[in-house]
């Protein structure tokens, strides 16, 4: 146990992952030592037009860079490791992860040219790592990617446990059980604060075992008379293993399609997390020469993503795989909220091509969640018996539901903290309180730009997307302010011009007469001219069309 | 039975409602007589930026306006009547509907100044109406709005039945049972073709009775110690009746909030479809003076619509109702696909305000569907025993699933037609075949514009929404083509300018040097100048930012 300084306090807060699903990043600080847990990304909300990905604002960490002892990674999902290439550019600290997690991270860092500069420390369940005055130990969990762990941070104030993402799978595909005994041991020693995964806090009961999916897959593979196409998350190595197993036992070969799927299959096989018999994997060209009932296509696109392999197949625009009548397509995933329509469209297109489509909406058993349901969340709470409880990894209603579960198993209501990003829970001498906020928020990434798109740019994109833009160009004489050329009106995204010539002609006249009136009134500041053109044209267009396009007046002088 | 002419054929097709949920409009034509069933609208897909609503392309009907005998309405939902104000402007034909349906339609036509010009004929279940050579009769169904009917069109070729939207509710709230006997009678007489609602064809079992919701509501009302807020679809009069009943039996008064809710409560009460005891409805001001456990707020916003009553309450920006800690909020609806995130956000905000939120995601029993599940669809098929079957009102996968159900109950596979909009099923002398297509598609409505926004405008809006726009203005000399002023670059929605001055300066230099190079090469057609500016600037910006803003070069001459 490390030394305790009476003035030091324990601070716990999230820079991402609370009040949202995604960009997980949690901070445990005691005195001059900061440990960061995970560094994820989030996909943009529908009002973040044109944005590619979102990462947490890490100002607090860069301002306290001398205190940051490292980033501990719980597992290799994008919402836990995807922010690393951006974060490590500004914060060169060691990262700690299990073998598969580091394998996936290294691939990312290579692409970002950060591999050489980043200290990477391999951990396993039995590691004990020193992070300044703090000590981290680990416990294995079950999740939809192998090598997932929870973390226990020993601090002078007491132990803080972060579960990572977890479920309790009593028949795990890889035989790696969640380490109940280690968790019980940690609980026995005493847990000051527990941070636990709230994703499925709204779901009653127990999440089924991943193994159930394997049984369903094998049955489908056996009965299918033609090819079977399976789309799932590339990172779900357990699921992929079960596809391999089902293919093996039904005498089928597998062709792997989609960049991230090829990538994960290769890393996971290399590191020994995926066991693929020799000769099982074949090239698409070979697959196309074989009988349909001898092959499986394993691909990306389970979320209906527009550019993914399955979506291209559904649109008959994939270079190597054509869906044929009689093929069976399994979408082994649940649509992430917001993707329902894309997935629905993909299913429709596959049905139109004559495929038999099996998807999770049809109670087909081809998918189970990687996150524990209410009974599992209570089991974790009862194993850890924390004094303080902070529900994480979820939107507010999930955190709230998780808090109710914690109360139900005996955590004192006043010891439960549902926090927002940046909001500090401070613990000193066994007492906890909310203690203000650190800087926290979204950093938007658009192309190569990190944080150069803010509210004004997004507001303009929103305006442009709704009703388009009109550019009004007019040249005035330097001598007398008279119109030398124009006004010319160019519109984009407003109205189909050929059908609306009359409208634009009239708009033209309105701009001319507005300018002439202003000149006769001797108004000649450009700002006033521009505002008047905007106002009069805007009013006219709204009356005529009930639309409010962006109006951009450009006035030149010669 | 009407006369048969040996050259005439029966044609059945949808102008909307197949391959989609929304804008239902079906056409039954025999010889020179056309009957239209329903005239709905659809809300825009996420790629229809800035569009308000979508209606079917009715070119076929306007081109054959002398044959159209009328529009028969099955019930008063927006996806069945919402297109009328646009359709009737171009096609002045009589409309037929039950009392509540016409009540809701009249309100719409009044707003569109079409009430006086539209012939409206009231029907009930026992009506028999003559539509040219065709006869329409009706049968009562259960649905999430009262006064819903199915239609039987007698044609010389045989009877065509359109179910409308339906479920079988054996304990209906208003005591109006689906008319099983009438359906059986129609089936006994013989059904040539059945068009049936596919919405819930993916759902096994039986949809629960609306009455179940009433029991749950009363229980919640009784236990709630503060105010209860109920959000539901305004058109669900049964649900509203149950809110009234539960309020009455628990001694609460109701205040109604939201334009469409106020509207429906008034129309439905007036017409006798809603039974509200005297003194039950109170103004919000009065409600605010009463004890919380004596009141209910009935409001719109169950889909998390940004401007709706519940959303405003959740954001603490409603003028008349503040959500207080301890209030109970019931969201008695399921999110329509695409709205999940909006609803989730509203729930989160309500929880943050301290409300206890009860919503359908939590298996709470506060909502049931208005559409029949698989067992009900089979019941309808078995009652009607059609020779030909056309699954309607659903996306392709639902139509497909419905077709499988029809096969299961004994419809011949070759007699089942899954069609797209416009696709004709032609029946002559008892034989049916696919017979080409009529014009069909989406007409987009944006503000006052009907159909003036097409693919080019939408493509531009999409581009603008992703990366914004750069307008490049430059003035050249008429004499020698030299640059007189500019280039000036104005950007919107591209990048936050203050942080990217260097980038825009460099962009400026690139435009100048491009123009200078072209002049030295004596290129002076404007089209070439513009293309070169676009290309060189586009390439530079993509290299620097990986974004592709729209570039609008404006070249002027003086």
Short mmCIF file of N, CA, C and O in Angstrom, two decimals, chain A residues 45-46 49-50 202 204 337 340-341 344-345 347-348 351-352 355 359 362-363 395-397 400-401 446-449 451-453 456-457 460-461 464-467 471 473 475 485 490 492-496 499 543-547 550 552 554 556, chain B residues 45-46 49-50 202 204 337 340-341 344-345 347-348 351-352 359 362-363 395-397 400-401 446-449 451-453 456-457 460-461 464-467 471 473 475 485 490 492-496 499 543-547 550 552 554 556:
data_model
loop_
_atom_site.label_atom_id
_atom_site.label_comp_id
_atom_site.label_asym_id
_atom_site.label_seq_id
_atom_site.Cartn_x
_atom_site.Cartn_y
_atom_site.Cartn_z
N UNK A 45 -22.94 12.60 -33.82
CA UNK A 45 -24.39 12.71 -33.74
C UNK A 45 -24.90 13.23 -35.07
O UNK A 45 -24.14 13.81 -35.86
N UNK A 46 -26.22 13.08 -35.30
CA UNK A 46 -26.75 13.45 -36.61
C UNK A 46 -26.70 14.95 -36.86
O UNK A 46 -26.78 15.40 -37.99
N UNK A 49 -22.83 17.68 -38.78
CA UNK A 49 -22.76 17.45 -40.22
C UNK A 49 -21.33 17.44 -40.74
O UNK A 49 -20.56 18.35 -40.44
N UNK A 50 -20.99 16.43 -41.50
CA UNK A 50 -19.67 16.37 -42.13
C UNK A 50 -18.56 15.91 -41.22
O UNK A 50 -17.42 15.75 -41.66
N UNK A 202 -30.90 -1.14 -18.71
CA UNK A 202 -32.34 -1.14 -18.91
C UNK A 202 -32.88 -2.54 -19.19
O UNK A 202 -34.09 -2.73 -19.24
N UNK A 204 -33.72 -6.32 -18.39
CA UNK A 204 -33.88 -7.25 -17.28
C UNK A 204 -33.15 -8.56 -17.58
O UNK A 204 -32.83 -8.87 -18.72
N UNK A 337 -28.20 2.26 -32.21
CA UNK A 337 -29.22 3.30 -32.39
C UNK A 337 -28.78 4.37 -33.39
O UNK A 337 -27.66 4.89 -33.32
N UNK A 340 -30.68 1.92 -37.62
CA UNK A 340 -31.79 1.01 -37.93
C UNK A 340 -32.20 1.11 -39.39
O UNK A 340 -32.48 0.10 -40.04
N UNK A 341 -32.28 2.35 -39.90
CA UNK A 341 -32.77 2.52 -41.27
C UNK A 341 -31.79 1.98 -42.29
O UNK A 341 -32.18 1.40 -43.30
N UNK A 344 -32.06 -1.77 -42.19
CA UNK A 344 -33.32 -2.17 -42.81
C UNK A 344 -33.22 -2.14 -44.33
O UNK A 344 -33.68 -3.06 -45.02
N UNK A 345 -32.58 -1.09 -44.84
CA UNK A 345 -32.46 -0.95 -46.29
C UNK A 345 -31.60 -2.06 -46.87
O UNK A 345 -31.89 -2.62 -47.93
N UNK A 347 -31.17 -5.06 -45.61
CA UNK A 347 -31.96 -6.30 -45.55
C UNK A 347 -32.93 -6.34 -46.73
O UNK A 347 -33.04 -7.37 -47.43
N UNK A 348 -33.61 -5.23 -46.98
CA UNK A 348 -34.57 -5.17 -48.09
C UNK A 348 -33.89 -5.49 -49.41
O UNK A 348 -34.39 -6.26 -50.23
N UNK A 351 -33.04 -9.16 -49.71
CA UNK A 351 -34.25 -9.94 -50.01
C UNK A 351 -34.62 -9.79 -51.49
O UNK A 351 -34.98 -10.75 -52.15
N UNK A 352 -34.51 -8.56 -52.00
CA UNK A 352 -34.85 -8.33 -53.41
C UNK A 352 -33.97 -9.16 -54.35
O UNK A 352 -34.42 -9.53 -55.43
N UNK A 355 -32.05 -13.42 -51.72
CA UNK A 355 -31.38 -14.08 -50.60
C UNK A 355 -32.38 -14.34 -49.47
O UNK A 355 -33.38 -13.65 -49.35
N UNK A 359 -31.74 -12.02 -39.55
CA UNK A 359 -31.23 -10.86 -38.83
C UNK A 359 -31.81 -10.83 -37.44
O UNK A 359 -32.79 -11.53 -37.14
N UNK A 362 -35.53 -10.54 -36.17
CA UNK A 362 -36.46 -11.64 -36.36
C UNK A 362 -36.30 -12.73 -35.28
O UNK A 362 -36.68 -13.87 -35.49
N UNK A 363 -35.77 -12.34 -34.09
CA UNK A 363 -35.62 -13.29 -32.97
C UNK A 363 -34.89 -14.55 -33.40
O UNK A 363 -35.27 -15.67 -33.03
N UNK A 395 -25.79 6.28 -21.54
CA UNK A 395 -26.52 7.53 -21.55
C UNK A 395 -27.18 7.71 -20.19
O UNK A 395 -27.23 6.77 -19.40
N UNK A 396 -27.68 8.91 -19.95
CA UNK A 396 -28.15 9.24 -18.61
C UNK A 396 -29.17 8.24 -18.08
O UNK A 396 -29.11 7.81 -16.94
N UNK A 397 -30.14 7.85 -18.98
CA UNK A 397 -31.19 6.95 -18.49
C UNK A 397 -30.63 5.59 -18.08
O UNK A 397 -31.16 4.94 -17.18
N UNK A 400 -28.90 6.12 -14.76
CA UNK A 400 -29.96 6.26 -13.76
C UNK A 400 -30.50 4.89 -13.36
O UNK A 400 -30.67 4.58 -12.19
N UNK A 401 -30.74 4.04 -14.36
CA UNK A 401 -31.27 2.71 -14.09
C UNK A 401 -30.25 1.88 -13.31
O UNK A 401 -30.60 1.12 -12.40
N UNK A 446 -12.70 16.36 -38.58
CA UNK A 446 -13.25 16.39 -39.94
C UNK A 446 -12.06 16.32 -40.89
O UNK A 446 -11.28 17.26 -40.98
N UNK A 447 -11.91 15.19 -41.56
CA UNK A 447 -10.74 15.02 -42.40
C UNK A 447 -9.48 15.09 -41.55
O UNK A 447 -9.39 14.43 -40.51
N UNK A 448 -8.55 15.95 -41.94
CA UNK A 448 -7.32 16.09 -41.16
C UNK A 448 -7.47 17.09 -40.03
O UNK A 448 -6.58 17.24 -39.20
N UNK A 449 -8.58 17.80 -40.02
CA UNK A 449 -8.74 18.86 -39.02
C UNK A 449 -9.20 18.31 -37.69
O UNK A 449 -10.18 17.59 -37.61
N UNK A 451 -10.57 19.65 -34.31
CA UNK A 451 -11.03 20.78 -33.52
C UNK A 451 -11.16 22.08 -34.29
O UNK A 451 -11.43 23.12 -33.70
N UNK A 452 -10.98 22.06 -35.63
CA UNK A 452 -11.12 23.32 -36.36
C UNK A 452 -12.56 23.53 -36.86
O UNK A 452 -12.85 24.52 -37.51
N UNK A 453 -13.42 22.58 -36.59
CA UNK A 453 -14.84 22.76 -36.89
C UNK A 453 -15.58 22.92 -35.57
O UNK A 453 -15.55 22.05 -34.72
N UNK A 456 -19.97 27.44 -35.07
CA UNK A 456 -20.36 28.33 -36.17
C UNK A 456 -20.35 27.56 -37.49
O UNK A 456 -21.29 27.65 -38.28
N UNK A 457 -19.30 26.80 -37.69
CA UNK A 457 -19.21 26.02 -38.93
C UNK A 457 -20.36 25.01 -39.00
O UNK A 457 -21.02 24.86 -40.03
N UNK A 460 -23.59 26.74 -39.85
CA UNK A 460 -23.64 27.06 -41.29
C UNK A 460 -23.95 25.82 -42.12
O UNK A 460 -24.74 25.87 -43.05
N UNK A 461 -23.32 24.70 -41.77
CA UNK A 461 -23.59 23.47 -42.53
C UNK A 461 -25.07 23.09 -42.41
O UNK A 461 -25.68 22.63 -43.37
N UNK A 464 -27.06 25.45 -44.58
CA UNK A 464 -26.84 25.10 -45.99
C UNK A 464 -27.58 23.82 -46.35
O UNK A 464 -28.13 23.69 -47.44
N UNK A 465 -27.62 22.87 -45.43
CA UNK A 465 -28.24 21.57 -45.73
C UNK A 465 -29.76 21.69 -45.83
O UNK A 465 -30.40 20.91 -46.51
N UNK A 466 -30.33 22.66 -45.13
CA UNK A 466 -31.79 22.78 -45.11
C UNK A 466 -32.32 23.45 -46.37
O UNK A 466 -33.23 22.97 -47.00
N UNK A 467 -31.73 24.60 -46.72
CA UNK A 467 -32.31 25.38 -47.82
C UNK A 467 -31.28 25.91 -48.81
O UNK A 467 -31.61 26.73 -49.65
N UNK A 471 -25.81 33.21 -53.65
CA UNK A 471 -24.73 34.19 -53.68
C UNK A 471 -25.19 35.33 -54.59
O UNK A 471 -25.63 35.09 -55.72
N UNK A 473 -23.98 38.71 -56.36
CA UNK A 473 -22.77 39.46 -56.69
C UNK A 473 -23.17 40.74 -57.41
O UNK A 473 -23.95 40.71 -58.37
N UNK A 475 -21.42 44.70 -58.68
CA UNK A 475 -20.27 45.59 -58.73
C UNK A 475 -20.77 47.03 -58.77
O UNK A 475 -21.65 47.36 -59.59
N UNK A 485 -22.15 46.28 -62.67
CA UNK A 485 -22.61 45.00 -63.22
C UNK A 485 -23.34 44.22 -62.15
O UNK A 485 -23.14 44.43 -60.95
N UNK A 490 -26.50 33.47 -57.91
CA UNK A 490 -26.17 32.07 -58.16
C UNK A 490 -26.69 31.28 -56.97
O UNK A 490 -26.42 31.65 -55.83
N UNK A 492 -27.29 27.44 -55.02
CA UNK A 492 -26.95 26.02 -54.92
C UNK A 492 -27.77 25.41 -53.78
O UNK A 492 -27.80 25.94 -52.68
N UNK A 493 -28.45 24.32 -54.08
CA UNK A 493 -29.21 23.63 -53.04
C UNK A 493 -30.46 24.36 -52.60
O UNK A 493 -31.06 24.02 -51.59
N UNK A 494 -30.88 25.35 -53.38
CA UNK A 494 -32.06 26.11 -52.99
C UNK A 494 -33.29 25.63 -53.74
O UNK A 494 -34.30 25.23 -53.19
N UNK A 495 -33.17 25.64 -55.07
CA UNK A 495 -34.33 25.33 -55.88
C UNK A 495 -33.80 24.93 -57.25
O UNK A 495 -32.69 25.32 -57.64
N UNK A 496 -34.55 24.11 -57.96
CA UNK A 496 -34.11 23.69 -59.28
C UNK A 496 -34.31 24.86 -60.22
O UNK A 496 -35.43 25.29 -60.48
N UNK A 499 -36.81 25.48 -63.25
CA UNK A 499 -38.23 25.58 -62.94
C UNK A 499 -38.58 26.86 -62.20
O UNK A 499 -39.74 27.11 -61.91
N UNK A 543 -41.43 34.63 -48.16
CA UNK A 543 -42.83 34.80 -48.54
C UNK A 543 -43.20 33.89 -49.71
O UNK A 543 -44.28 33.29 -49.75
N UNK A 544 -42.29 33.80 -50.68
CA UNK A 544 -42.58 33.04 -51.88
C UNK A 544 -42.45 31.53 -51.70
O UNK A 544 -43.14 30.77 -52.36
N UNK A 545 -41.52 31.12 -50.84
CA UNK A 545 -41.20 29.69 -50.80
C UNK A 545 -41.27 29.08 -49.41
O UNK A 545 -41.21 27.86 -49.28
N UNK A 546 -41.39 29.91 -48.37
CA UNK A 546 -41.28 29.45 -46.97
C UNK A 546 -39.93 28.74 -46.72
O UNK A 546 -39.85 27.79 -45.97
N UNK A 547 -38.91 29.20 -47.42
CA UNK A 547 -37.56 28.68 -47.15
C UNK A 547 -36.65 29.82 -46.76
O UNK A 547 -36.89 30.96 -47.13
N UNK A 550 -29.31 30.41 -47.01
CA UNK A 550 -28.26 31.35 -46.61
C UNK A 550 -28.08 32.32 -47.77
O UNK A 550 -28.09 31.93 -48.93
N UNK A 552 -25.57 35.21 -49.32
CA UNK A 552 -24.20 35.71 -49.22
C UNK A 552 -24.04 36.85 -50.23
O UNK A 552 -23.84 36.60 -51.41
N UNK A 554 -22.12 39.67 -52.15
CA UNK A 554 -20.73 40.04 -52.43
C UNK A 554 -20.77 41.33 -53.23
O UNK A 554 -21.30 41.37 -54.34
N UNK A 556 -18.69 44.44 -54.89
CA UNK A 556 -17.34 44.84 -55.32
C UNK A 556 -17.40 46.26 -55.85
O UNK A 556 -18.45 46.73 -56.28
N UNK B 45 -36.83 10.86 -45.76
CA UNK B 45 -35.67 10.04 -45.39
C UNK B 45 -34.53 10.97 -44.99
O UNK B 45 -34.52 12.15 -45.32
N UNK B 46 -33.51 10.39 -44.31
CA UNK B 46 -32.46 11.27 -43.78
C UNK B 46 -31.59 11.87 -44.89
O UNK B 46 -30.89 12.84 -44.67
N UNK B 49 -32.45 16.19 -47.50
CA UNK B 49 -32.13 17.32 -46.62
C UNK B 49 -33.07 18.49 -46.88
O UNK B 49 -33.27 18.90 -48.01
N UNK B 50 -33.59 19.04 -45.81
CA UNK B 50 -34.42 20.24 -45.90
C UNK B 50 -35.84 20.00 -46.36
O UNK B 50 -36.65 20.93 -46.41
N UNK B 202 -43.25 -9.07 -39.29
CA UNK B 202 -42.05 -9.68 -38.70
C UNK B 202 -42.29 -10.11 -37.25
O UNK B 202 -41.43 -10.76 -36.65
N UNK B 204 -43.93 -12.17 -34.33
CA UNK B 204 -44.70 -13.39 -34.06
C UNK B 204 -45.86 -13.10 -33.10
O UNK B 204 -45.87 -12.08 -32.41
N UNK B 337 -38.85 4.10 -36.43
CA UNK B 337 -37.44 3.97 -36.83
C UNK B 337 -36.87 5.30 -37.34
O UNK B 337 -37.49 5.97 -38.17
N UNK B 340 -35.27 7.05 -32.70
CA UNK B 340 -34.80 6.48 -31.44
C UNK B 340 -33.92 7.45 -30.65
O UNK B 340 -34.03 7.57 -29.43
N UNK B 341 -33.02 8.14 -31.38
CA UNK B 341 -32.09 9.02 -30.67
C UNK B 341 -32.78 10.23 -30.08
O UNK B 341 -32.45 10.68 -28.98
N UNK B 344 -34.62 9.04 -27.03
CA UNK B 344 -33.64 8.76 -25.97
C UNK B 344 -33.18 10.04 -25.29
O UNK B 344 -33.08 10.12 -24.07
N UNK B 345 -32.95 11.06 -26.11
CA UNK B 345 -32.47 12.33 -25.56
C UNK B 345 -33.54 12.97 -24.67
O UNK B 345 -33.23 13.51 -23.61
N UNK B 347 -35.89 11.41 -23.03
CA UNK B 347 -35.96 10.63 -21.79
C UNK B 347 -34.83 11.05 -20.84
O UNK B 347 -35.04 11.29 -19.66
N UNK B 348 -33.62 11.17 -21.38
CA UNK B 348 -32.48 11.57 -20.56
C UNK B 348 -32.72 12.92 -19.90
O UNK B 348 -32.45 13.12 -18.71
N UNK B 351 -35.23 12.66 -17.10
CA UNK B 351 -34.61 12.05 -15.91
C UNK B 351 -33.74 13.09 -15.19
O UNK B 351 -33.73 13.18 -13.97
N UNK B 352 -33.00 13.87 -15.96
CA UNK B 352 -32.12 14.89 -15.35
C UNK B 352 -32.91 15.89 -14.53
O UNK B 352 -32.40 16.44 -13.54
N UNK B 359 -41.25 4.43 -20.16
CA UNK B 359 -41.26 4.43 -21.62
C UNK B 359 -41.26 3.00 -22.12
O UNK B 359 -40.99 2.07 -21.36
N UNK B 362 -38.69 0.07 -21.67
CA UNK B 362 -38.49 -0.56 -20.37
C UNK B 362 -39.54 -1.63 -20.09
O UNK B 362 -39.77 -1.97 -18.93
N UNK B 363 -40.19 -2.18 -21.15
CA UNK B 363 -41.19 -3.25 -20.97
C UNK B 363 -42.28 -2.85 -20.01
O UNK B 363 -42.69 -3.61 -19.14
N UNK B 395 -42.24 -2.17 -45.63
CA UNK B 395 -41.00 -2.23 -46.38
C UNK B 395 -40.86 -3.63 -46.96
O UNK B 395 -41.58 -4.55 -46.58
N UNK B 396 -39.92 -3.78 -47.88
CA UNK B 396 -39.84 -5.03 -48.64
C UNK B 396 -39.76 -6.26 -47.73
O UNK B 396 -40.43 -7.27 -47.97
N UNK B 397 -38.93 -6.16 -46.67
CA UNK B 397 -38.77 -7.34 -45.82
C UNK B 397 -40.07 -7.72 -45.12
O UNK B 397 -40.31 -8.90 -44.84
N UNK B 400 -42.27 -9.33 -47.74
CA UNK B 400 -41.73 -10.66 -47.96
C UNK B 400 -42.18 -11.63 -46.88
O UNK B 400 -42.62 -12.75 -47.13
N UNK B 401 -42.08 -11.17 -45.62
CA UNK B 401 -42.49 -12.01 -44.51
C UNK B 401 -43.99 -12.31 -44.56
O UNK B 401 -44.44 -13.42 -44.27
N UNK B 446 -41.03 21.13 -50.00
CA UNK B 446 -40.11 21.94 -49.19
C UNK B 446 -40.74 23.32 -49.08
O UNK B 446 -40.79 24.05 -50.07
N UNK B 447 -41.22 23.64 -47.91
CA UNK B 447 -41.91 24.92 -47.76
C UNK B 447 -43.14 24.93 -48.64
O UNK B 447 -43.93 23.99 -48.62
N UNK B 448 -43.26 25.96 -49.48
CA UNK B 448 -44.41 26.03 -50.37
C UNK B 448 -44.15 25.29 -51.68
O UNK B 448 -45.05 25.13 -52.49
N UNK B 449 -42.94 24.86 -51.89
CA UNK B 449 -42.59 24.25 -53.17
C UNK B 449 -42.99 22.78 -53.21
O UNK B 449 -42.64 22.00 -52.32
N UNK B 451 -42.39 19.66 -55.45
CA UNK B 451 -41.69 19.07 -56.58
C UNK B 451 -40.62 19.96 -57.21
O UNK B 451 -40.06 19.60 -58.24
N UNK B 452 -40.31 21.11 -56.61
CA UNK B 452 -39.27 21.94 -57.21
C UNK B 452 -37.89 21.62 -56.65
O UNK B 452 -36.90 22.23 -57.04
N UNK B 453 -37.82 20.70 -55.72
CA UNK B 453 -36.53 20.23 -55.23
C UNK B 453 -36.33 18.81 -55.76
O UNK B 453 -37.12 17.92 -55.46
N UNK B 456 -30.70 17.18 -58.12
CA UNK B 456 -29.54 18.08 -58.18
C UNK B 456 -29.50 18.95 -56.94
O UNK B 456 -28.46 19.11 -56.29
N UNK B 457 -30.65 19.49 -56.57
CA UNK B 457 -30.71 20.34 -55.38
C UNK B 457 -30.33 19.52 -54.14
O UNK B 457 -29.54 19.97 -53.30
N UNK B 460 -26.62 18.91 -54.02
CA UNK B 460 -25.91 20.10 -53.57
C UNK B 460 -26.05 20.30 -52.05
O UNK B 460 -25.09 20.64 -51.37
N UNK B 461 -27.25 20.09 -51.53
CA UNK B 461 -27.44 20.25 -50.08
C UNK B 461 -26.57 19.26 -49.32
O UNK B 461 -26.00 19.58 -48.28
N UNK B 464 -23.00 20.52 -49.50
CA UNK B 464 -22.87 21.69 -48.64
C UNK B 464 -22.86 21.28 -47.16
O UNK B 464 -22.14 21.84 -46.35
N UNK B 465 -23.68 20.27 -46.82
CA UNK B 465 -23.78 19.86 -45.42
C UNK B 465 -22.52 19.17 -44.95
O UNK B 465 -22.20 19.18 -43.77
N UNK B 466 -21.79 18.54 -45.86
CA UNK B 466 -20.61 17.78 -45.46
C UNK B 466 -19.40 18.68 -45.22
O UNK B 466 -18.74 18.57 -44.20
N UNK B 467 -19.10 19.56 -46.17
CA UNK B 467 -17.87 20.32 -46.07
C UNK B 467 -18.03 21.80 -46.38
O UNK B 467 -17.04 22.52 -46.53
N UNK B 471 -16.65 30.44 -51.88
CA UNK B 471 -16.95 31.26 -53.04
C UNK B 471 -15.67 32.04 -53.37
O UNK B 471 -15.08 32.66 -52.49
N UNK B 473 -14.17 34.94 -55.69
CA UNK B 473 -14.59 36.04 -56.56
C UNK B 473 -13.36 36.73 -57.11
O UNK B 473 -12.45 37.09 -56.36
N UNK B 475 -12.15 39.65 -60.32
CA UNK B 475 -12.54 40.52 -61.42
C UNK B 475 -11.37 40.66 -62.39
O UNK B 475 -10.24 40.92 -61.97
N UNK B 485 -9.37 42.90 -59.46
CA UNK B 485 -9.51 42.79 -58.00
C UNK B 485 -9.74 41.33 -57.63
O UNK B 485 -10.18 40.52 -58.45
N UNK B 490 -14.50 33.58 -49.83
CA UNK B 490 -15.42 33.61 -48.70
C UNK B 490 -15.86 32.17 -48.46
O UNK B 490 -16.28 31.48 -49.39
N UNK B 492 -18.13 29.32 -46.04
CA UNK B 492 -19.19 29.07 -45.05
C UNK B 492 -19.27 27.56 -44.82
O UNK B 492 -19.33 26.79 -45.77
N UNK B 493 -19.24 27.17 -43.57
CA UNK B 493 -19.40 25.76 -43.25
C UNK B 493 -18.19 24.92 -43.60
O UNK B 493 -18.26 23.69 -43.61
N UNK B 494 -17.07 25.56 -43.89
CA UNK B 494 -15.88 24.81 -44.28
C UNK B 494 -14.93 24.65 -43.10
O UNK B 494 -14.58 23.56 -42.69
N UNK B 495 -14.56 25.77 -42.51
CA UNK B 495 -13.55 25.73 -41.48
C UNK B 495 -13.69 27.03 -40.69
O UNK B 495 -14.18 28.03 -41.22
N UNK B 496 -13.33 26.99 -39.43
CA UNK B 496 -13.42 28.18 -38.61
C UNK B 496 -12.31 29.13 -39.03
O UNK B 496 -11.13 28.84 -38.87
N UNK B 499 -9.00 30.39 -37.25
CA UNK B 499 -7.95 29.41 -36.98
C UNK B 499 -7.26 28.93 -38.25
O UNK B 499 -6.35 28.13 -38.18
N UNK B 543 -5.76 18.01 -50.22
CA UNK B 543 -4.46 17.60 -49.67
C UNK B 543 -4.26 18.13 -48.25
O UNK B 543 -3.75 17.45 -47.39
N UNK B 544 -4.66 19.38 -48.04
CA UNK B 544 -4.42 20.01 -46.75
C UNK B 544 -5.40 19.54 -45.68
O UNK B 544 -5.04 19.52 -44.50
N UNK B 545 -6.64 19.26 -46.06
CA UNK B 545 -7.67 19.04 -45.05
C UNK B 545 -8.43 17.73 -45.19
O UNK B 545 -9.18 17.36 -44.31
N UNK B 546 -8.25 17.04 -46.31
CA UNK B 546 -9.07 15.85 -46.63
C UNK B 546 -10.56 16.20 -46.66
O UNK B 546 -11.41 15.39 -46.31
N UNK B 547 -10.89 17.41 -47.07
CA UNK B 547 -12.29 17.78 -47.22
C UNK B 547 -12.52 18.25 -48.65
O UNK B 547 -11.59 18.70 -49.31
N UNK B 550 -17.76 22.51 -51.56
CA UNK B 550 -18.20 22.98 -52.87
C UNK B 550 -17.41 24.26 -53.18
O UNK B 550 -17.21 25.10 -52.30
N UNK B 552 -17.26 27.56 -55.65
CA UNK B 552 -18.07 28.32 -56.58
C UNK B 552 -17.25 29.51 -57.08
O UNK B 552 -17.15 30.52 -56.39
N UNK B 554 -16.55 32.76 -59.12
CA UNK B 554 -17.33 33.81 -59.76
C UNK B 554 -16.33 34.77 -60.42
O UNK B 554 -15.54 35.41 -59.73
N UNK B 556 -15.71 37.98 -62.88
CA UNK B 556 -16.39 39.14 -63.45
C UNK B 556 -15.40 39.89 -64.33
O UNK B 556 -14.20 39.81 -64.12
#
